[in-house]
PDB file of C-alpha atoms and ligand atoms in Angstrom:
ATOM      1  CA  MET E   1     173.376 -67.976 163.599  1.00 59.00           C
ATOM      2  CA  THR E   2     169.838 -67.856 162.115  1.00 68.00           C
ATOM      3  CA  CYS E   3     168.110 -69.571 159.381  1.00 72.00           C
ATOM      4  CA  ALA E   4     165.727 -67.612 158.071  1.00 85.00           C
ATOM      5  CA  PHE E   5     163.550 -70.907 156.365  1.00 89.00           C
ATOM      6  CA  ALA E   6     160.153 -70.283 158.304  1.00 90.00           C
ATOM      7  CA  PRO E   7     159.542 -66.860 156.626  1.00 92.00           C
ATOM      8  CA  LEU E   8     161.150 -68.083 153.366  1.00 94.00           C
ATOM      9  CA  ARG E   9     158.731 -70.992 153.151  1.00 94.00           C
ATOM     10  CA  LEU E  10     156.078 -68.956 153.679  1.00 95.00           C
ATOM     11  CA  GLN E  11     157.200 -66.466 151.117  1.00 96.00           C
ATOM     12  CA  ILE E  12     157.451 -69.089 148.880  1.00 97.00           C
ATOM     13  CA  LYS E  13     154.090 -70.337 149.810  1.00 97.00           C
ATOM     14  CA  GLU E  14     152.797 -67.198 149.219  1.00 97.00           C
ATOM     15  CA  ILE E  15     154.200 -66.549 145.573  1.00 98.00           C
ATOM     16  CA  CYS E  16     152.747 -69.986 144.492  1.00 98.00           C
ATOM     17  CA  ARG E  17     149.502 -68.947 145.785  1.00 98.00           C
ATOM     18  CA  ARG E  18     149.274 -66.185 143.562  1.00 97.00           C
ATOM     19  CA  GLU E  19     150.815 -67.744 141.076  1.00 97.00           C
ATOM     20  CA  GLY E  20     148.087 -70.824 141.069  1.00 97.00           C
ATOM     21  CA  ARG E  21     150.889 -73.880 141.958  1.00 97.00           C
ATOM     22  CA  ASP E  22     150.871 -76.284 143.978  1.00 97.00           C
ATOM     23  CA  PRO E  23     153.589 -75.094 146.786  1.00 96.00           C
ATOM     24  CA  PHE E  24     154.767 -78.898 147.066  1.00 95.00           C
ATOM     25  CA  SER E  25     156.061 -78.556 143.185  1.00 97.00           C
ATOM     26  CA  VAL E  26     158.700 -75.895 144.295  1.00 97.00           C
ATOM     27  CA  ARG E  27     161.805 -77.053 146.143  1.00 97.00           C
ATOM     28  CA  LEU E  28     163.902 -75.178 148.068  1.00 97.00           C
ATOM     29  CA  THR E  29     167.232 -75.960 147.899  1.00 98.00           C
ATOM     30  CA  ALA E  30     169.627 -74.187 150.531  1.00 97.00           C
ATOM     31  CA  VAL E  31     173.071 -73.121 149.129  1.00 97.00           C
ATOM     32  CA  SER E  32     175.538 -73.778 151.788  1.00 95.00           C
ATOM     33  CA  LYS E  33     178.905 -72.633 150.040  1.00 94.00           C
ATOM     34  CA  ASN E  34     181.032 -70.602 151.720  1.00 92.00           C
ATOM     35  CA  GLN E  35     178.849 -71.296 155.142  1.00 92.00           C
ATOM     36  CA  PRO E  36     180.386 -72.173 158.565  1.00 92.00           C
ATOM     37  CA  ASP E  37     179.350 -75.182 160.324  1.00 93.00           C
ATOM     38  CA  GLU E  38     176.779 -73.777 162.376  1.00 92.00           C
ATOM     39  CA  ALA E  39     175.259 -72.519 160.124  1.00 93.00           C
ATOM     40  CA  ILE E  40     174.898 -75.654 157.722  1.00 95.00           C
ATOM     41  CA  GLU E  41     173.538 -77.042 161.706  1.00 94.00           C
ATOM     42  CA  THR E  42     171.344 -74.599 162.177  1.00 93.00           C
ATOM     43  CA  ALA E  43     169.403 -75.187 158.843  1.00 94.00           C
ATOM     44  CA  LEU E  44     169.353 -78.749 159.388  1.00 95.00           C
ATOM     45  CA  GLU E  45     167.629 -78.127 162.524  1.00 93.00           C
ATOM     46  CA  SER E  46     165.353 -75.722 161.107  1.00 92.00           C
ATOM     47  CA  GLY E  47     164.485 -78.997 158.775  1.00 93.00           C
ATOM     48  CA  LEU E  48     166.325 -78.079 155.832  1.00 95.00           C
ATOM     49  CA  LYS E  49     167.020 -81.111 153.554  1.00 96.00           C
ATOM     50  CA  VAL E  50     168.128 -80.313 150.049  1.00 98.00           C
ATOM     51  CA  PHE E  51     170.773 -78.516 149.852  1.00 98.00           C
ATOM     52  CA  GLY E  52     173.765 -77.218 146.869  1.00 98.00           C
ATOM     53  CA  GLU E  53     176.888 -76.744 147.032  1.00 98.00           C
ATOM     54  CA  ASN E  54     179.593 -75.368 143.613  1.00 97.00           C
ATOM     55  CA  ARG E  55     182.662 -77.061 144.668  1.00 98.00           C
ATOM     56  CA  VAL E  56     182.766 -80.923 145.232  1.00 98.00           C
ATOM     57  CA  GLN E  57     185.670 -81.069 148.018  1.00 97.00           C
ATOM     58  CA  GLU E  58     184.178 -78.383 150.185  1.00 97.00           C
ATOM     59  CA  ALA E  59     180.759 -80.304 149.768  1.00 98.00           C
ATOM     60  CA  GLU E  60     182.510 -83.377 150.906  1.00 97.00           C
ATOM     61  CA  SER E  61     184.268 -81.681 154.445  1.00 96.00           C
ATOM     62  CA  HIS E  62     180.615 -80.283 154.101  1.00 96.00           C
ATOM     63  CA  TRP E  63     178.376 -83.391 154.458  1.00 97.00           C
ATOM     64  CA  ILE E  64     179.981 -86.757 154.326  1.00 95.00           C
ATOM     65  CA  ALA E  65     179.928 -87.248 157.878  1.00 93.00           C
ATOM     66  CA  ARG E  66     176.563 -85.305 158.446  1.00 94.00           C
ATOM     67  CA  ARG E  67     175.523 -87.220 155.816  1.00 91.00           C
ATOM     68  CA  ALA E  68     174.904 -90.065 158.068  1.00 87.00           C
ATOM     69  CA  ALA E  69     173.047 -88.565 160.935  1.00 89.00           C
ATOM     70  CA  PHE E  70     170.574 -87.237 158.419  1.00 92.00           C
ATOM     71  CA  PRO E  71     170.251 -89.907 155.730  1.00 89.00           C
ATOM     72  CA  ASP E  72     167.208 -88.121 154.117  1.00 93.00           C
ATOM     73  CA  LEU E  73     169.528 -85.669 152.483  1.00 96.00           C
ATOM     74  CA  GLU E  74     169.175 -84.882 149.130  1.00 98.00           C
ATOM     75  CA  LEU E  75     172.545 -83.312 147.815  1.00 98.00           C
ATOM     76  CA  HIS E  76     173.098 -80.824 144.551  1.00 98.00           C
ATOM     77  CA  LEU E  77     175.776 -80.242 143.011  1.00 98.00           C
ATOM     78  CA  ILE E  78     175.275 -76.771 141.834  1.00 98.00           C
ATOM     79  CA  GLY E  79     178.742 -75.255 140.290  1.00 98.00           C
ATOM     80  CA  GLY E  80     181.159 -76.977 137.399  1.00 97.00           C
ATOM     81  CA  LEU E  81     182.428 -80.244 137.357  1.00 98.00           C
ATOM     82  CA  GLN E  82     185.774 -81.374 136.052  1.00 98.00           C
ATOM     83  CA  THR E  83     185.964 -84.686 134.913  1.00 98.00           C
ATOM     84  CA  ASN E  84     188.682 -85.438 137.100  1.00 98.00           C
ATOM     85  CA  LYS E  85     186.120 -84.882 140.265  1.00 98.00           C
ATOM     86  CA  ALA E  86     183.363 -86.866 138.459  1.00 98.00           C
ATOM     87  CA  LYS E  87     184.418 -89.802 141.073  1.00 98.00           C
ATOM     88  CA  GLN E  88     183.772 -88.175 143.935  1.00 98.00           C
ATOM     89  CA  ALA E  89     180.910 -85.894 142.426  1.00 98.00           C
ATOM     90  CA  VAL E  90     178.888 -89.612 142.049  1.00 98.00           C
ATOM     91  CA  ALA E  91     179.705 -90.603 145.266  1.00 98.00           C
ATOM     92  CA  LEU E  92     178.556 -87.812 147.255  1.00 97.00           C
ATOM     93  CA  PHE E  93     175.912 -86.157 145.168  1.00 98.00           C
ATOM     94  CA  ASP E  94     172.356 -87.306 144.719  1.00 98.00           C
ATOM     95  CA  VAL E  95     171.522 -84.433 141.732  1.00 98.00           C
ATOM     96  CA  ILE E  96     174.302 -83.285 139.745  1.00 98.00           C
ATOM     97  CA  GLU E  97     172.787 -80.186 138.275  1.00 99.00           C
ATOM     98  CA  THR E  98     175.962 -79.087 135.972  1.00 98.00           C
ATOM     99  CA  VAL E  99     176.318 -81.334 133.070  1.00 98.00           C
ATOM    100  CA  ASP E 100     177.547 -79.447 130.046  1.00 98.00           C
ATOM    101  CA  ARG E 101     179.804 -81.488 127.864  1.00 98.00           C
ATOM    102  CA  PRO E 102     180.083 -84.613 126.114  1.00 98.00           C
ATOM    103  CA  GLU E 103     183.508 -85.827 128.185  1.00 98.00           C
ATOM    104  CA  LEU E 104     181.692 -85.145 131.578  1.00 98.00           C
ATOM    105  CA  VAL E 105     178.560 -87.256 130.036  1.00 98.00           C
ATOM    106  CA  ASP E 106     181.196 -89.643 129.394  1.00 98.00           C
ATOM    107  CA  ALA E 107     183.173 -89.459 132.561  1.00 98.00           C
ATOM    108  CA  LEU E 108     179.842 -89.704 134.840  1.00 98.00           C
ATOM    109  CA  VAL E 109     178.611 -92.170 133.112  1.00 98.00           C
ATOM    110  CA  LYS E 110     181.903 -94.782 133.636  1.00 98.00           C
ATOM    111  CA  GLU E 111     181.885 -93.592 137.409  1.00 98.00           C
ATOM    112  CA  CYS E 112     177.921 -94.624 137.730  1.00 98.00           C
ATOM    113  CA  GLN E 113     178.310 -98.050 136.438  1.00 98.00           C
ATOM    114  CA  LYS E 114     182.060 -98.517 138.598  1.00 98.00           C
ATOM    115  CA  GLN E 115     180.111 -97.840 141.761  1.00 98.00           C
ATOM    116  CA  ALA E 116     176.919 -98.523 141.165  1.00 98.00           C
ATOM    117  CA  LYS E 117     175.299 -95.438 141.941  1.00 97.00           C
ATOM    118  CA  PHE E 118     173.028 -93.923 140.066  1.00 97.00           C
ATOM    119  CA  PRO E 119     172.658 -89.867 140.905  1.00 98.00           C
ATOM    120  CA  ARG E 120     169.887 -87.580 139.127  1.00 98.00           C
ATOM    121  CA  PHE E 121     171.248 -85.502 136.365  1.00 98.00           C
ATOM    122  CA  PHE E 122     170.246 -82.104 135.138  1.00 99.00           C
ATOM    123  CA  VAL E 123     172.253 -79.812 132.365  1.00 99.00           C
ATOM    124  CA  GLN E 124     173.724 -76.459 133.109  1.00 98.00           C
ATOM    125  CA  VAL E 125     172.602 -74.438 129.746  1.00 98.00           C
ATOM    126  CA  ASN E 126     174.703 -71.214 129.489  1.00 98.00           C
ATOM    127  CA  ILE E 127     170.868 -69.370 128.838  1.00 98.00           C
ATOM    128  CA  GLY E 128     172.358 -65.869 128.201  1.00 98.00           C
ATOM    129  CA  GLU E 129     176.102 -67.260 126.315  1.00 97.00           C
ATOM    130  CA  GLU E 130     178.101 -65.582 128.342  1.00 97.00           C
ATOM    131  CA  PRO E 131     181.910 -66.552 127.421  1.00 94.00           C
ATOM    132  CA  GLN E 132     183.104 -67.029 131.375  1.00 93.00           C
ATOM    133  CA  LYS E 133     179.922 -68.921 132.258  1.00 94.00           C
ATOM    134  CA  SER E 134     179.676 -72.713 132.277  1.00 95.00           C
ATOM    135  CA  GLY E 135     176.846 -74.645 130.532  1.00 98.00           C
ATOM    136  CA  VAL E 136     175.865 -76.021 126.997  1.00 98.00           C
ATOM    137  CA  ALA E 137     175.621 -73.432 124.002  1.00 98.00           C
ATOM    138  CA  ILE E 138     171.499 -73.053 123.518  1.00 98.00           C
ATOM    139  CA  ASP E 139     172.504 -74.293 119.914  1.00 98.00           C
ATOM    140  CA  ASP E 140     174.078 -77.273 121.685  1.00 98.00           C
ATOM    141  CA  LEU E 141     171.931 -78.549 124.008  1.00 98.00           C
ATOM    142  CA  SER E 142     169.804 -81.024 121.740  1.00 98.00           C
ATOM    143  CA  ALA E 143     172.634 -82.494 120.720  1.00 98.00           C
ATOM    144  CA  LEU E 144     174.131 -82.935 124.076  1.00 98.00           C
ATOM    145  CA  LEU E 145     170.716 -84.589 125.464  1.00 98.00           C
ATOM    146  CA  ALA E 146     170.824 -86.840 122.460  1.00 98.00           C
ATOM    147  CA  TYR E 147     174.762 -87.983 123.617  1.00 98.00           C
ATOM    148  CA  ALA E 148     173.446 -88.351 127.208  1.00 98.00           C
ATOM    149  CA  LEU E 149     170.309 -90.458 126.152  1.00 98.00           C
ATOM    150  CA  GLU E 150     172.755 -93.112 123.696  1.00 98.00           C
ATOM    151  CA  ARG E 151     175.214 -93.619 126.719  1.00 98.00           C
ATOM    152  CA  GLY E 152     172.279 -94.350 128.970  1.00 97.00           C
ATOM    153  CA  MET E 153     171.958 -91.428 130.723  1.00 98.00           C
ATOM    154  CA  THR E 154     168.642 -89.845 131.983  1.00 97.00           C
ATOM    155  CA  ILE E 155     168.671 -85.949 132.008  1.00 98.00           C
ATOM    156  CA  GLU E 156     165.443 -85.016 134.376  1.00 98.00           C
ATOM    157  CA  GLY E 157     165.828 -81.094 133.800  1.00 98.00           C
ATOM    158  CA  LEU E 158     167.379 -77.905 132.905  1.00 99.00           C
ATOM    159  CA  MET E 159     169.248 -75.487 135.316  1.00 98.00           C
ATOM    160  CA  CYS E 160     170.812 -71.922 134.895  1.00 98.00           C
ATOM    161  CA  ILE E 161     172.161 -68.684 135.892  1.00 98.00           C
ATOM    162  CA  PRO E 162     171.234 -65.534 134.466  1.00 98.00           C
ATOM    163  CA  PRO E 163     173.483 -62.880 133.450  1.00 97.00           C
ATOM    164  CA  GLU E 164     173.739 -60.729 136.586  1.00 95.00           C
ATOM    165  CA  ASP E 165     173.225 -57.491 135.114  1.00 92.00           C
ATOM    166  CA  GLU E 166     169.762 -58.227 133.615  1.00 95.00           C
ATOM    167  CA  PRO E 167     166.380 -58.757 134.940  1.00 96.00           C
ATOM    168  CA  SER E 168     166.154 -62.757 134.871  1.00 98.00           C
ATOM    169  CA  GLY E 169     162.743 -63.446 133.335  1.00 98.00           C
ATOM    170  CA  LEU E 170     163.343 -63.343 129.673  1.00 98.00           C
ATOM    171  CA  TYR E 171     165.998 -65.835 130.288  1.00 98.00           C
ATOM    172  CA  PHE E 172     163.650 -68.139 132.665  1.00 98.00           C
ATOM    173  CA  ALA E 173     160.697 -68.304 130.218  1.00 98.00           C
ATOM    174  CA  LEU E 174     163.527 -69.407 127.300  1.00 98.00           C
ATOM    175  CA  LEU E 175     164.763 -72.010 130.140  1.00 98.00           C
ATOM    176  CA  ARG E 176     161.313 -73.046 130.248  1.00 98.00           C
ATOM    177  CA  LYS E 177     160.623 -73.238 127.264  1.00 98.00           C
ATOM    178  CA  LEU E 178     163.699 -75.253 126.201  1.00 98.00           C
ATOM    179  CA  ALA E 179     162.827 -78.133 129.021  1.00 98.00           C
ATOM    180  CA  LEU E 180     159.010 -78.147 127.613  1.00 98.00           C
ATOM    181  CA  ARG E 181     160.956 -78.497 124.461  1.00 98.00           C
ATOM    182  CA  HIS E 182     162.719 -81.478 124.928  1.00 98.00           C
ATOM    183  CA  HIS E 183     159.782 -82.992 127.720  1.00 98.00           C
ATOM    184  CA  LEU E 184     162.027 -82.460 130.685  1.00 98.00           C
ATOM    185  CA  ARG E 185     160.397 -82.483 134.166  1.00 98.00           C
ATOM    186  CA  HIS E 186     162.717 -80.013 136.090  1.00 98.00           C
ATOM    187  CA  LEU E 187     163.562 -76.337 136.092  1.00 98.00           C
ATOM    188  CA  SER E 188     166.264 -75.754 138.506  1.00 99.00           C
ATOM    189  CA  MET E 189     166.751 -71.510 138.577  1.00 98.00           C
ATOM    190  CA  GLY E 190     166.182 -68.545 140.646  1.00 98.00           C
ATOM    191  CA  MET E 191     168.378 -67.402 143.409  1.00 98.00           C
ATOM    192  CA  SER E 192     167.806 -64.835 145.958  1.00 96.00           C
ATOM    193  CA  ARG E 193     167.797 -61.992 143.946  1.00 96.00           C
ATOM    194  CA  ASP E 194     165.000 -63.724 141.603  1.00 97.00           C
ATOM    195  CA  PHE E 195     163.414 -66.147 143.195  1.00 98.00           C
ATOM    196  CA  ARG E 196     160.156 -64.686 142.659  1.00 97.00           C
ATOM    197  CA  GLN E 197     160.033 -64.612 138.718  1.00 98.00           C
ATOM    198  CA  ALA E 198     161.485 -68.054 139.132  1.00 98.00           C
ATOM    199  CA  ILE E 199     158.968 -69.791 140.794  1.00 98.00           C
ATOM    200  CA  ALA E 200     156.189 -67.798 138.100  1.00 98.00           C
ATOM    201  CA  LEU E 201     158.120 -69.621 134.865  1.00 98.00           C
ATOM    202  CA  ASP E 202     157.213 -72.565 136.471  1.00 98.00           C
ATOM    203  CA  ALA E 203     160.713 -73.207 138.257  1.00 98.00           C
ATOM    204  CA  THR E 204     161.033 -76.640 140.394  1.00 98.00           C
ATOM    205  CA  TYR E 205     163.748 -76.181 142.288  1.00 98.00           C
ATOM    206  CA  ILE E 206     164.967 -72.722 143.512  1.00 98.00           C
ATOM    207  CA  ARG E 207     168.374 -72.302 144.754  1.00 98.00           C
ATOM    208  CA  ILE E 208     168.679 -69.665 147.201  1.00 97.00           C
ATOM    209  CA  GLY E 209     172.009 -68.937 149.687  1.00 96.00           C
ATOM    210  CA  THR E 210     172.035 -65.520 150.748  1.00 94.00           C
ATOM    211  CA  ALA E 211     168.289 -64.927 151.688  1.00 93.00           C
ATOM    212  CA  LEU E 212     168.459 -67.874 154.266  1.00 94.00           C
ATOM    213  CA  PHE E 213     171.857 -67.530 155.697  1.00 91.00           C
ATOM    214  CA  GLY E 214     172.951 -63.769 155.243  1.00 84.00           C
ATOM    215  CA  ALA E 215     175.608 -62.893 152.890  1.00 75.00           C
ATOM    216  CA  ARG E 216     178.828 -64.876 152.629  1.00 71.00           C
ATOM    217  CA  ASP E 217     182.092 -64.153 153.527  1.00 62.00           C
ATOM    218  CA  PHE E 218     183.480 -64.403 150.528  1.00 52.00           C
ATOM    219  CA  LEU E 219     182.281 -65.547 146.772  1.00 47.00           C
TER     220      LEU E 219
HETATM  221  C1  PLP P 301     175.738 -69.024 145.033  1.00 54.79           C
HETATM  222  C2  PLP P 301     174.785 -69.852 143.770  1.00 54.79           C
HETATM  223  C3  PLP P 301     173.492 -69.688 144.182  1.00 54.79           C
HETATM  224  C4  PLP P 301     173.022 -69.117 145.513  1.00 54.79           C
HETATM  225  O1  PLP P 301     173.226 -67.438 145.284  1.00 54.79           O
HETATM  226  P1  PLP P 301     172.376 -66.748 146.123  1.00 54.79           P
HETATM  227  O2  PLP P 301     172.520 -65.490 145.292  1.00 54.79           O
HETATM  228  O3  PLP P 301     172.975 -66.139 147.279  1.00 54.79           O
HETATM  229  O4  PLP P 301     171.041 -67.161 146.339  1.00 54.79           O
HETATM  230  C5  PLP P 301     172.471 -70.394 143.536  1.00 54.79           C
HETATM  231  N1  PLP P 301     173.270 -70.818 142.493  1.00 54.79           N
HETATM  232  C6  PLP P 301     174.634 -71.046 142.091  1.00 54.79           C
HETATM  233  C7  PLP P 301     174.878 -72.188 140.701  1.00 54.79           C
HETATM  234  C8  PLP P 301     175.532 -70.769 142.962  1.00 54.79           C
HETATM  235  O5  PLP P 301     176.492 -70.306 142.612  1.00 54.79           O
END
């Protein structure tokens, strides 16, 4: 079992040099969904610290026990969240990237208070306005950010997954514009196929699965 962290890190550094960016300003989120235990162990041994999961239950089985051995991990939820899983999500994750509706803000704020635990939050934007994808509609973003703010939730950034069958650059540029307009610091964008463009357009977190671990067994 191998993990391509070293070559990928070099590649990221080289892209940053070309784009005039500080390599420390781009963080690599290793997407460990659907990966076997040995892939996760190898990734940890290679020094990766930031991991992304798209399902709460799988994330619990991957990370609850490992967390004790690796206290400096940063776990990100990168998949859609149902309100009835808010409790587990607040308990486990350090960053929840997929806030996308007022009811979810309410459920998360309630759990944060109950558990006295405060993860960081990003809003997921449905950047390609695709009906099957989660994320807030672009036109509803301002209202959702205001809603979160009123309830005491600090939103630090935006996250998106562009349409699969189109080049991502225009969507990344749009997400960057939205983040600038709302004074949000973080941009979670770019996956194995398009992280180069994402770095060129100021991503602060890129989310990489396949390019690190190889193909997943299933999606
Ligand atoms: C699976 C997934 C990724 C990683 O995709 P790769 O193409 O394997 O790099 C990134 N972001 C999200 C939201 C995902 O669900």
